[in-house]
Amino acid sequence: MILARYDFKHRRPPRRKPRLSRILMLLCVLLAIAYPFFEAYHLTIDKHTVQVTNLPANLKNLKIVFASDIHESARYPQAMVDSLVRTINSLNADLVLLGGDYADDSDGAVAFFHNLPRIQARLGVFGVVGNHDRTVPESNFGLLVKAMTNAGVVPLTNTVGKVKLGTTYLYIAGVDDYYNGFPDVAGVASQVRKDDFVIFLGHTPDL
C-alpha cells in the first residue's frame, strides 16, 4: 500500500488556457481599428451596368463614375488624392459624380478642393456635400461652394444640374446633407418634371 500526502495549501492551480471567445473578440477589435487604414490604401473599382427601360437614345451607353467619402487626412494624404484622380481620369467617364465627405471637417473640405487636381469628364463633374463637409463654422459653406466651382466641380445643394445630349437633357438632382445641412427633397423634385431622366445625388442613404 502506498500512502501519499497532499498539501493543498501549496499546490498551484492549473493554468487556464485563453478562451477562444476572448481571442476572437480581440481579433475583431484589432480588425475594426485596422480596417479604415487598409481600406484607404486599397482602392477598388466596382463596375455596374444599369438597364433603364425606355431610356432616350441619346443617353444610352453613358459611363458614369461615382466617388464618395474620400476623407483626405493624415491617413489619406494629398498624394493618394492625386492617385485617385489619376484613376478616375483613366476611366474616361462621360460624367463624374462626387458624393461628399471630402475631408474630416469643413476646413479640410475647402482645402481639398483648393488642392484637387483637375477631374476630367466629357459632360462635367458634379458634387454634393456630406456631413463632415458641413461642420462649423457655417461661413465655410460659402467658401466650399466657391472652392468646388474653381476646381471645375458643379456644387449641387438643393439644386439641379443639367447636361444636354443632342435634343435630350440629363438632370442631376443634388440634395444638401441630411444630418448637418438643410435638405429640401421636395424643393429639388419641383425643379424637374415627371418625364425627365433624373439622377438623384445625396450623401447619405437616409435621404
GROMACS .gro file of C-alpha atoms in nm:
model
  207
    1MET     CA    1   0.000   0.000   0.000
    2ILE     CA    2   0.133   0.342  -0.090
    3LEU     CA    3   0.029   0.637   0.114
    4ALA     CA    4   0.052   0.983  -0.041
    5ARG     CA    5   0.016   1.315   0.141
    6TYR     CA    6  -0.108   1.619  -0.048
    7ASP     CA    7  -0.069   1.971   0.089
    8PHE     CA    8  -0.337   2.166  -0.093
    9LYS     CA    9  -0.218   2.494   0.056
   10HIS     CA   10   0.092   2.494  -0.161
   11ARG     CA   11  -0.045   2.334  -0.473
   12ARG     CA   12  -0.050   2.564  -0.776
   13PRO     CA   13  -0.380   2.575  -0.963
   14PRO     CA   14  -0.364   2.461  -1.326
   15ARG     CA   15  -0.301   2.744  -1.570
   16ARG     CA   16  -0.614   2.824  -1.772
   17LYS     CA   17  -0.589   2.834  -2.144
   18PRO     CA   18  -0.716   3.153  -2.309
   19ARG     CA   19  -1.073   3.115  -2.415
   20LEU     CA   20  -1.140   3.110  -2.787
   21SER     CA   21  -1.411   3.374  -2.749
   22ARG     CA   22  -1.164   3.618  -2.594
   23ILE     CA   23  -0.918   3.562  -2.876
   24LEU     CA   24  -1.189   3.617  -3.137
   25MET     CA   25  -1.305   3.933  -2.961
   26LEU     CA   26  -0.952   4.071  -2.956
   27LEU     CA   27  -0.912   3.993  -3.327
   28CYS     CA   28  -1.238   4.172  -3.404
   29VAL     CA   29  -1.123   4.481  -3.216
   30LEU     CA   30  -0.790   4.482  -3.398
   31LEU     CA   31  -0.963   4.440  -3.734
   32ALA     CA   32  -1.204   4.725  -3.658
   33ILE     CA   33  -0.910   4.953  -3.580
   34ALA     CA   34  -0.702   4.845  -3.879
   35TYR     CA   35  -0.974   4.826  -4.148
   36PRO     CA   36  -1.008   5.204  -4.215
   37PHE     CA   37  -0.635   5.220  -4.283
   38PHE     CA   38  -0.644   4.909  -4.501
   39GLU     CA   39  -0.941   5.040  -4.698
   40ALA     CA   40  -0.781   5.380  -4.751
   41TYR     CA   41  -0.472   5.224  -4.906
   42HIS     CA   42  -0.655   4.972  -5.125
   43LEU     CA   43  -0.857   5.142  -5.395
   44THR     CA   44  -1.114   4.922  -5.563
   45ILE     CA   45  -1.336   4.993  -5.862
   46ASP     CA   46  -1.683   4.839  -5.870
   47LYS     CA   47  -1.837   4.820  -6.216
   48HIS     CA   48  -2.213   4.801  -6.267
   49THR     CA   49  -2.427   4.801  -6.580
   50VAL     CA   50  -2.768   4.959  -6.527
   51GLN     CA   51  -3.053   4.873  -6.762
   52VAL     CA   52  -3.315   5.150  -6.786
   53THR     CA   53  -3.649   5.095  -6.956
   54ASN     CA   54  -3.738   5.347  -7.227
   55LEU     CA   55  -3.406   5.525  -7.194
   56PRO     CA   56  -3.371   5.800  -7.459
   57ALA     CA   57  -3.130   5.702  -7.733
   58ASN     CA   58  -2.902   5.998  -7.660
   59LEU     CA   59  -2.846   5.875  -7.305
   60LYS     CA   60  -2.754   5.517  -7.387
   61ASN     CA   61  -2.408   5.378  -7.307
   62LEU     CA   62  -2.311   5.660  -7.074
   63LYS     CA   63  -2.017   5.587  -6.846
   64ILE     CA   64  -2.066   5.744  -6.503
   65VAL     CA   65  -1.802   5.739  -6.230
   66PHE     CA   66  -1.914   5.788  -5.870
   67ALA     CA   67  -1.665   5.857  -5.588
   68SER     CA   68  -1.753   5.929  -5.228
   69ASP     CA   69  -1.615   5.954  -4.872
   70ILE     CA   70  -1.257   6.033  -4.967
   71HIS     CA   71  -1.180   6.183  -4.624
   72GLU     CA   72  -0.847   6.343  -4.705
   73SER     CA   73  -0.643   6.335  -4.384
   74ALA     CA   74  -0.319   6.205  -4.238
   75ARG     CA   75  -0.425   5.851  -4.330
   76TYR     CA   76  -0.532   5.957  -4.681
   77PRO     CA   77  -0.290   6.237  -4.779
   78GLN     CA   78  -0.267   6.456  -5.087
   79ALA     CA   79  -0.051   6.204  -5.274
   80MET     CA   80  -0.330   5.947  -5.251
   81VAL     CA   81  -0.590   6.202  -5.361
   82ASP     CA   82  -0.373   6.273  -5.665
   83SER     CA   83  -0.355   5.899  -5.737
   84LEU     CA   84  -0.732   5.869  -5.701
   85VAL     CA   85  -0.789   6.147  -5.954
   86ARG     CA   86  -0.549   5.980  -6.198
   87THR     CA   87  -0.751   5.660  -6.162
   88ILE     CA   88  -1.079   5.845  -6.220
   89ASN     CA   89  -0.939   6.019  -6.527
   90SER     CA   90  -0.812   5.688  -6.666
   91LEU     CA   91  -1.170   5.558  -6.677
   92ASN     CA   92  -1.267   5.810  -6.950
   93ALA     CA   93  -1.602   5.888  -6.789
   94ASP     CA   94  -1.880   6.080  -6.955
   95LEU     CA   95  -1.991   6.207  -6.616
   96VAL     CA   96  -1.824   6.214  -6.273
   97LEU     CA   97  -2.036   6.243  -5.958
   98LEU     CA   98  -1.888   6.315  -5.615
   99GLY     CA   99  -2.081   6.206  -5.306
  100GLY     CA  100  -1.934   6.421  -5.030
  101ASP     CA  101  -1.715   6.389  -4.719
  102TYR     CA  102  -1.405   6.514  -4.895
  103ALA     CA  103  -1.222   6.560  -4.565
  104ASP     CA  104  -1.290   6.523  -4.192
  105ASP     CA  105  -1.422   6.877  -4.137
  106SER     CA  106  -1.527   7.185  -4.333
  107ASP     CA  107  -1.181   7.345  -4.321
  108GLY     CA  108  -1.033   7.029  -4.468
  109ALA     CA  109  -1.305   7.013  -4.735
  110VAL     CA  110  -1.225   7.366  -4.854
  111ALA     CA  111  -0.854   7.280  -4.866
  112PHE     CA  112  -0.935   6.957  -5.051
  113PHE     CA  113  -1.078   7.146  -5.348
  114HIS     CA  114  -0.806   7.410  -5.340
  115ASN     CA  115  -0.552   7.133  -5.398
  116LEU     CA  116  -0.763   6.898  -5.612
  117PRO     CA  117  -0.612   6.804  -5.950
  118ARG     CA  118  -0.850   6.859  -6.240
  119ILE     CA  119  -1.102   6.578  -6.280
  120GLN     CA  120  -1.179   6.506  -6.644
  121ALA     CA  121  -1.522   6.407  -6.772
  122ARG     CA  122  -1.678   6.464  -7.112
  123LEU     CA  123  -2.007   6.601  -6.978
  124GLY     CA  124  -1.894   6.750  -6.649
  125VAL     CA  125  -1.824   6.688  -6.281
  126PHE     CA  126  -2.097   6.737  -6.018
  127GLY     CA  127  -2.081   6.703  -5.642
  128VAL     CA  128  -2.283   6.722  -5.321
  129VAL     CA  129  -2.160   6.778  -4.967
  130GLY     CA  130  -2.155   6.534  -4.676
  131ASN     CA  131  -2.194   6.571  -4.302
  132HIS     CA  132  -1.819   6.621  -4.246
  133ASP     CA  133  -1.814   6.897  -4.508
  134ARG     CA  134  -2.097   7.079  -4.326
  135THR     CA  135  -1.930   7.125  -3.987
  136VAL     CA  136  -1.896   7.465  -3.820
  137PRO     CA  137  -1.835   7.743  -3.892
  138GLU     CA  138  -2.131   7.787  -4.128
  139SER     CA  139  -1.933   8.053  -4.315
  140ASN     CA  140  -1.713   7.774  -4.452
  141PHE     CA  141  -2.002   7.653  -4.665
  142GLY     CA  142  -1.978   7.954  -4.896
  143LEU     CA  143  -1.602   7.904  -4.920
  144LEU     CA  144  -1.656   7.537  -5.002
  145VAL     CA  145  -1.902   7.611  -5.282
  146LYS     CA  146  -1.656   7.862  -5.430
  147ALA     CA  147  -1.365   7.617  -5.400
  148MET     CA  148  -1.566   7.342  -5.570
  149THR     CA  149  -1.658   7.574  -5.856
  150ASN     CA  150  -1.298   7.687  -5.901
  151ALA     CA  151  -1.190   7.321  -5.912
  152GLY     CA  152  -1.427   7.254  -6.202
  153VAL     CA  153  -1.692   7.078  -5.991
  154VAL     CA  154  -2.055   7.192  -6.011
  155PRO     CA  155  -2.182   7.209  -5.649
  156LEU     CA  156  -2.537   7.083  -5.605
  157THR     CA  157  -2.708   7.185  -5.281
  158ASN     CA  158  -3.084   7.153  -5.322
  159THR     CA  159  -3.031   7.236  -5.687
  160VAL     CA  160  -3.046   7.054  -6.019
  161GLY     CA  161  -2.771   7.045  -6.276
  162LYS     CA  162  -2.844   6.954  -6.635
  163VAL     CA  163  -2.649   6.822  -6.928
  164LYS     CA  164  -2.767   6.835  -7.289
  165LEU     CA  165  -2.702   6.541  -7.521
  166GLY     CA  166  -2.843   6.613  -7.864
  167THR     CA  167  -3.203   6.709  -7.801
  168THR     CA  168  -3.221   6.529  -7.464
  169TYR     CA  169  -3.140   6.660  -7.117
  170LEU     CA  170  -2.994   6.461  -6.831
  171TYR     CA  171  -3.063   6.605  -6.486
  172ILE     CA  172  -2.857   6.558  -6.169
  173ALA     CA  173  -3.060   6.648  -5.860
  174GLY     CA  174  -2.831   6.718  -5.564
  175VAL     CA  175  -2.956   6.749  -5.207
  176ASP     CA  176  -2.787   6.906  -4.904
  177ASP     CA  177  -2.660   6.679  -4.626
  178TYR     CA  178  -2.931   6.503  -4.427
  179TYR     CA  179  -2.771   6.550  -4.085
  180ASN     CA  180  -2.574   6.875  -4.083
  181GLY     CA  181  -2.729   7.059  -4.376
  182PHE     CA  182  -3.075   7.171  -4.483
  183PRO     CA  183  -3.203   6.910  -4.730
  184ASP     CA  184  -3.507   7.002  -4.938
  185VAL     CA  185  -3.603   6.694  -5.137
  186ALA     CA  186  -3.948   6.831  -5.228
  187GLY     CA  187  -3.794   7.156  -5.348
  188VAL     CA  188  -3.546   6.969  -5.565
  189ALA     CA  189  -3.822   6.745  -5.704
  190SER     CA  190  -4.020   7.053  -5.805
  191GLN     CA  191  -3.732   7.158  -6.032
  192VAL     CA  192  -3.780   6.860  -6.264
  193ARG     CA  193  -4.073   6.703  -6.447
  194LYS     CA  194  -4.212   6.354  -6.419
  195ASP     CA  195  -4.085   6.254  -6.763
  196ASP     CA  196  -3.731   6.388  -6.714
  197PHE     CA  197  -3.440   6.149  -6.675
  198VAL     CA  198  -3.303   6.230  -6.329
  199ILE     CA  199  -3.010   6.103  -6.126
  200PHE     CA  200  -3.072   6.167  -5.756
  201LEU     CA  201  -2.748   6.252  -5.575
  202GLY     CA  202  -2.709   6.276  -5.198
  203HIS     CA  203  -2.451   6.186  -4.937
  204THR     CA  204  -2.644   5.957  -4.707
  205PRO     CA  205  -2.895   5.683  -4.795
  206ASP     CA  206  -3.118   5.822  -4.517
  207LEU     CA  207  -3.233   6.084  -4.767
   0.00000   0.00000   0.00000
